[in-house]
Amino acid sequence: MAVLVTGGAGYIGSFVLRALAARGIDAVVLDDLSTGHRRAADGWPLEVHSCGDSERVAALMERAGIDAVIHLAALSIVGDSVREPERYWRHNVGGAEGLLTACRKAGVRRFVLSSTAAVYGEPSQLPIPESHPLSPTNPYGDTKVEIERRLAQAQASDGLAWAALRYFNAAGAMPDGSLGEDHPVETHLIPLALRAAATGGGGDGTELTVFGDDWPTPDGTCLRDYVHVLDLARAHVLALDWLDGHPGGSLVCNLGGGEGTSVRQVLDAVRRATGREVPHRMGPRRAGDPAVLVAAVDRAAAELGWRPERSDIARVVEDAWAWERRRGHAAP
Ligand code: UFG
């Protein structure tokens, strides 16, 4: 058995490779390296091109004896997707379409998709169940809804078995600091807060801006559901097991810690992990941010036997700090 991991040189993909290896499963990486890093997939065969090139992907699948795909390659910055919706559609939906065509040609029948909480939009129910209406508030979320639809179509036409894993806020790193997130432009709360703490902020532009403290939440800042990247990675391997047991079946699963953590609580966790204050100021709300996003995670438990094990915020932040220190973002 060999799995094609698209986006395997990216943040979550590089952890998925290691979770597969821990189960003795071979993987081949397909990544265009537009945001990923060759070193994150060091030790695995790597093909550098886009998923949209279906002829080339089908040839790779046949050559490497691929029998399942884990598809993580995508553009995923919400704000960028608002500014450049066509690029997002072309890259994300076009990429998935090419991959599905290749699966059909090469006879690959199992597909795990990296999906997102952004498919739900503003929640009308909390915690958010998978049955919540799909109403994204940004083009990034739109692309993932469309890809889930295409998977259902491929299931009907070709008998493809698929699982869509809807991640909430992926965070954390390898506990020894050897692997973590490394985005060309960082927009996520935890790495930004750690860097602000590390450098002491001040006039150098690293002070964190908290996007609003007037939300209808207990402390006025947004609540998010942080899930450790090691927990996420493990769920992908369990999803492959599920697909093995359900030929032609489909599964949509939230992956979250199942608890809301406010921005202020994240800053407290950063202070405890680093022993330093987080220089920050209150700013206006960020457009498109819902006040609260928390996952209902009972389906993942029932279907996959998955439970978050390392997703409490203290652990997540400590591991992310180990990574930031090791890569030199922390001043002595
Ligand atoms: N935040 C700040 N200041 C910052 C950055 C973030 O206050 O400088 C706040 C945000 O307003 C939000 C929380 O911190 O309340 C988390 O923000 P992130 O940008 O880290 O993450 P998001 O919740 O916006 O986005 C994440 C993923 C997306 C995914 C989305 C699902 O990064 O890919 O969850 O809703 F689409």
mmCIF file of N, CA and C and ligand atoms in Angstrom, residues 75-78 115-121 138 140-141 167-170 181 186-193 207-212 215 221-226 261-263 266-267 281 284-286 288-291 293, ligand 1:
data_model
loop_
_atom_site.group_PDB
_atom_site.id
_atom_site.type_symbol
_atom_site.label_atom_id
_atom_site.label_comp_id
_atom_site.label_asym_id
_atom_site.label_seq_id
_atom_site.Cartn_x
_atom_site.Cartn_y
_atom_site.Cartn_z
ATOM 1 N N LEU A 75 -4.429 26.476 -1.340
ATOM 2 C CA LEU A 75 -4.208 27.813 -0.784
ATOM 3 C C LEU A 75 -5.192 27.955 0.368
ATOM 4 N N SER A 76 -4.756 28.514 1.498
ATOM 5 C CA SER A 76 -5.627 28.437 2.680
ATOM 6 C C SER A 76 -5.652 29.701 3.542
ATOM 7 N N ILE A 77 -5.275 30.838 2.968
ATOM 8 C CA ILE A 77 -5.328 32.068 3.763
ATOM 9 C C ILE A 77 -6.650 32.783 3.454
ATOM 10 N N VAL A 78 -7.495 32.852 4.473
ATOM 11 C CA VAL A 78 -8.846 33.369 4.275
ATOM 12 C C VAL A 78 -8.815 34.779 3.651
ATOM 13 N N SER A 115 -10.387 19.313 4.696
ATOM 14 C CA SER A 115 -11.417 20.350 4.591
ATOM 15 C C SER A 115 -11.325 21.256 5.827
ATOM 16 N N THR A 116 -12.324 22.069 6.038
ATOM 17 C CA THR A 116 -12.155 23.152 7.019
ATOM 18 C C THR A 116 -13.468 23.547 7.682
ATOM 19 N N ALA A 117 -13.360 24.108 8.875
ATOM 20 C CA ALA A 117 -14.523 24.701 9.545
ATOM 21 C C ALA A 117 -15.066 25.889 8.770
ATOM 22 N N ALA A 118 -14.257 26.442 7.870
ATOM 23 C CA ALA A 118 -14.722 27.598 7.088
ATOM 24 C C ALA A 118 -15.895 27.239 6.167
ATOM 25 N N VAL A 119 -16.197 25.947 5.999
ATOM 26 C CA VAL A 119 -17.369 25.572 5.176
ATOM 27 C C VAL A 119 -18.676 25.989 5.855
ATOM 28 N N TYR A 120 -18.665 26.170 7.188
ATOM 29 C CA TYR A 120 -19.920 26.451 7.894
ATOM 30 C C TYR A 120 -20.294 27.925 7.885
ATOM 31 N N GLY A 121 -19.309 28.813 7.793
ATOM 32 C CA GLY A 121 -19.608 30.238 7.919
ATOM 33 C C GLY A 121 -19.982 30.599 9.332
ATOM 34 N N ASN A 138 -16.360 33.203 2.988
ATOM 35 C CA ASN A 138 -15.189 33.624 2.193
ATOM 36 C C ASN A 138 -14.930 32.602 1.084
ATOM 37 N N TYR A 140 -12.291 30.985 0.254
ATOM 38 C CA TYR A 140 -11.550 29.785 0.671
ATOM 39 C C TYR A 140 -12.541 28.689 1.076
ATOM 40 N N GLY A 141 -13.491 29.046 1.943
ATOM 41 C CA GLY A 141 -14.512 28.081 2.370
ATOM 42 C C GLY A 141 -15.333 27.580 1.189
ATOM 43 N N TYR A 167 -11.106 20.528 9.542
ATOM 44 C CA TYR A 167 -10.278 20.977 10.662
ATOM 45 C C TYR A 167 -10.806 22.296 11.201
ATOM 46 N N PHE A 168 -10.698 22.452 12.517
ATOM 47 C CA PHE A 168 -10.917 23.751 13.127
ATOM 48 C C PHE A 168 -9.546 24.447 13.157
ATOM 49 N N ASN A 169 -9.057 24.964 14.256
ATOM 50 C CA ASN A 169 -7.798 25.730 14.178
ATOM 51 C C ASN A 169 -6.584 24.845 14.439
ATOM 52 N N ALA A 170 -5.922 24.461 13.360
ATOM 53 C CA ALA A 170 -4.725 23.618 13.472
ATOM 54 C C ALA A 170 -3.600 24.424 14.124
ATOM 55 N N GLU A 181 4.911 24.912 11.947
ATOM 56 C CA GLU A 181 4.390 25.693 10.814
ATOM 57 C C GLU A 181 5.378 26.762 10.380
ATOM 58 N N GLU A 186 3.029 34.909 7.958
ATOM 59 C CA GLU A 186 2.284 34.314 9.078
ATOM 60 C C GLU A 186 1.086 35.184 9.433
ATOM 61 N N THR A 187 -0.088 34.559 9.535
ATOM 62 C CA THR A 187 -1.296 35.310 9.897
ATOM 63 C C THR A 187 -1.962 34.715 11.136
ATOM 64 N N HIS A 188 -1.477 33.559 11.604
ATOM 65 C CA HIS A 188 -2.192 32.836 12.664
ATOM 66 C C HIS A 188 -1.805 33.314 14.054
ATOM 67 N N LEU A 189 -2.792 33.238 14.933
ATOM 68 C CA LEU A 189 -2.651 33.826 16.261
ATOM 69 C C LEU A 189 -1.470 33.271 17.063
ATOM 70 N N ILE A 190 -1.368 31.959 17.167
ATOM 71 C CA ILE A 190 -0.383 31.399 18.108
ATOM 72 C C ILE A 190 1.050 31.729 17.700
ATOM 73 N N PRO A 191 1.470 31.493 16.440
ATOM 74 C CA PRO A 191 2.845 31.878 16.100
ATOM 75 C C PRO A 191 3.091 33.378 16.218
ATOM 76 N N LEU A 192 2.097 34.188 15.878
ATOM 77 C CA LEU A 192 2.301 35.641 15.988
ATOM 78 C C LEU A 192 2.460 36.056 17.445
ATOM 79 N N ALA A 193 1.654 35.453 18.328
ATOM 80 C CA ALA A 193 1.748 35.804 19.752
ATOM 81 C C ALA A 193 3.090 35.348 20.318
ATOM 82 N N GLU A 207 4.450 43.712 17.665
ATOM 83 C CA GLU A 207 3.361 43.762 18.650
ATOM 84 C C GLU A 207 2.119 43.099 18.033
ATOM 85 N N LEU A 208 1.434 42.315 18.842
ATOM 86 C CA LEU A 208 0.245 41.628 18.330
ATOM 87 C C LEU A 208 -0.961 42.560 18.396
ATOM 88 N N THR A 209 -1.783 42.516 17.353
ATOM 89 C CA THR A 209 -3.061 43.227 17.419
ATOM 90 C C THR A 209 -4.157 42.210 17.685
ATOM 91 N N VAL A 210 -4.913 42.415 18.740
ATOM 92 C CA VAL A 210 -6.063 41.550 19.038
ATOM 93 C C VAL A 210 -7.245 42.094 18.249
ATOM 94 N N PHE A 211 -7.822 41.232 17.425
ATOM 95 C CA PHE A 211 -8.889 41.695 16.534
ATOM 96 C C PHE A 211 -10.237 41.759 17.256
ATOM 97 N N GLY A 212 -10.372 42.749 18.101
ATOM 98 C CA GLY A 212 -11.660 43.029 18.733
ATOM 99 C C GLY A 212 -11.757 42.480 20.136
ATOM 100 N N TRP A 215 -16.599 41.398 21.388
ATOM 101 C CA TRP A 215 -17.419 40.300 20.869
ATOM 102 C C TRP A 215 -18.353 39.795 21.973
ATOM 103 N N THR A 221 -13.219 38.567 23.606
ATOM 104 C CA THR A 221 -12.420 38.201 22.424
ATOM 105 C C THR A 221 -12.962 36.901 21.822
ATOM 106 N N CYS A 222 -12.591 36.652 20.566
ATOM 107 C CA CYS A 222 -13.155 35.507 19.823
ATOM 108 C C CYS A 222 -12.752 34.168 20.445
ATOM 109 N N LEU A 223 -13.668 33.208 20.362
ATOM 110 C CA LEU A 223 -13.373 31.840 20.794
ATOM 111 C C LEU A 223 -13.117 30.975 19.572
ATOM 112 N N ARG A 224 -12.030 30.200 19.642
ATOM 113 C CA ARG A 224 -11.700 29.257 18.579
ATOM 114 C C ARG A 224 -11.401 27.896 19.191
ATOM 115 N N ASP A 225 -11.441 26.884 18.330
ATOM 116 C CA ASP A 225 -11.240 25.507 18.766
ATOM 117 C C ASP A 225 -9.898 25.025 18.210
ATOM 118 N N TYR A 226 -8.869 25.085 19.058
ATOM 119 C CA TYR A 226 -7.511 24.736 18.604
ATOM 120 C C TYR A 226 -7.305 23.232 18.697
ATOM 121 N N THR A 261 -11.488 28.377 23.075
ATOM 122 C CA THR A 261 -10.445 29.119 23.796
ATOM 123 C C THR A 261 -10.421 30.534 23.244
ATOM 124 N N SER A 262 -10.459 31.513 24.134
ATOM 125 C CA SER A 262 -10.501 32.901 23.663
ATOM 126 C C SER A 262 -9.102 33.394 23.309
ATOM 127 N N VAL A 263 -9.049 34.491 22.571
ATOM 128 C CA VAL A 263 -7.748 35.087 22.235
ATOM 129 C C VAL A 263 -7.000 35.433 23.512
ATOM 130 N N VAL A 266 -5.457 32.402 24.941
ATOM 131 C CA VAL A 266 -4.262 32.016 24.188
ATOM 132 C C VAL A 266 -3.080 32.877 24.652
ATOM 133 N N LEU A 267 -3.300 34.170 24.822
ATOM 134 C CA LEU A 267 -2.199 35.045 25.252
ATOM 135 C C LEU A 267 -1.705 34.648 26.646
ATOM 136 N N ARG A 281 -1.915 45.118 21.483
ATOM 137 C CA ARG A 281 -2.867 46.216 21.618
ATOM 138 C C ARG A 281 -4.202 45.740 21.078
ATOM 139 N N PRO A 284 -9.497 46.805 15.928
ATOM 140 C CA PRO A 284 -10.874 46.541 15.513
ATOM 141 C C PRO A 284 -11.073 45.070 15.136
ATOM 142 N N ARG A 285 -12.332 44.673 15.026
ATOM 143 C CA ARG A 285 -12.643 43.315 14.572
ATOM 144 C C ARG A 285 -12.100 43.097 13.160
ATOM 145 N N ARG A 286 -11.721 41.854 12.857
ATOM 146 C CA ARG A 286 -11.285 41.502 11.500
ATOM 147 C C ARG A 286 -12.522 41.060 10.711
ATOM 148 N N GLY A 288 -15.121 39.218 8.599
ATOM 149 C CA GLY A 288 -15.326 37.795 8.303
ATOM 150 C C GLY A 288 -15.080 36.864 9.475
ATOM 151 N N ASP A 289 -14.585 37.378 10.621
ATOM 152 C CA ASP A 289 -14.349 36.522 11.788
ATOM 153 C C ASP A 289 -15.672 36.245 12.500
ATOM 154 N N PRO A 290 -16.085 34.980 12.661
ATOM 155 C CA PRO A 290 -17.221 34.717 13.557
ATOM 156 C C PRO A 290 -16.758 34.867 15.004
ATOM 157 N N ALA A 291 -17.701 35.164 15.917
ATOM 158 C CA ALA A 291 -17.343 35.327 17.333
ATOM 159 C C ALA A 291 -16.835 34.008 17.911
ATOM 160 N N LEU A 293 -16.200 29.682 17.161
ATOM 161 C CA LEU A 293 -16.169 28.465 16.335
ATOM 162 C C LEU A 293 -15.720 27.322 17.220
HETATM 163 N N1 UFG B 1 -6.359 36.908 15.835
HETATM 164 C C1 UFG B 1 -5.996 38.095 16.437
HETATM 165 N N2 UFG B 1 -4.852 38.719 16.013
HETATM 166 C C2 UFG B 1 -4.053 38.210 15.033
HETATM 167 C C3 UFG B 1 -4.421 36.971 14.425
HETATM 168 C C4 UFG B 1 -5.596 36.363 14.857
HETATM 169 O O1 UFG B 1 -6.689 38.611 17.318
HETATM 170 O O2 UFG B 1 -3.041 38.831 14.686
HETATM 171 C C5 UFG B 1 -7.587 36.230 16.293
HETATM 172 C C6 UFG B 1 -8.624 36.060 15.194
HETATM 173 O O3 UFG B 1 -9.486 37.164 15.158
HETATM 174 C C7 UFG B 1 -9.314 34.786 15.619
HETATM 175 C C8 UFG B 1 -8.232 33.980 16.325
HETATM 176 O O4 UFG B 1 -7.226 34.929 16.669
HETATM 177 O O5 UFG B 1 -10.304 35.067 16.549
HETATM 178 C C9 UFG B 1 -7.623 32.904 15.457
HETATM 179 O O6 UFG B 1 -7.242 33.485 14.221
HETATM 180 P P1 UFG B 1 -6.326 32.707 13.158
HETATM 181 O O7 UFG B 1 -6.052 33.694 12.063
HETATM 182 O O8 UFG B 1 -5.188 32.068 13.847
HETATM 183 O O9 UFG B 1 -7.269 31.540 12.646
HETATM 184 P P2 UFG B 1 -8.747 31.643 12.009
HETATM 185 O O10 UFG B 1 -9.693 31.210 13.084
HETATM 186 O O11 UFG B 1 -9.009 32.925 11.374
HETATM 187 O O12 UFG B 1 -8.623 30.617 10.797
HETATM 188 C C10 UFG B 1 -8.481 29.230 10.953
HETATM 189 C C11 UFG B 1 -7.666 28.661 9.825
HETATM 190 C C12 UFG B 1 -8.371 28.860 8.501
HETATM 191 C C13 UFG B 1 -9.742 28.289 8.583
HETATM 192 C C14 UFG B 1 -10.481 28.855 9.755
HETATM 193 C C15 UFG B 1 -11.779 28.156 9.928
HETATM 194 O O13 UFG B 1 -6.414 29.288 9.791
HETATM 195 O O14 UFG B 1 -7.656 28.193 7.483
HETATM 196 O O15 UFG B 1 -9.741 28.664 10.963
HETATM 197 O O16 UFG B 1 -12.711 29.073 10.294
HETATM 198 F F1 UFG B 1 -10.433 28.596 7.462
#
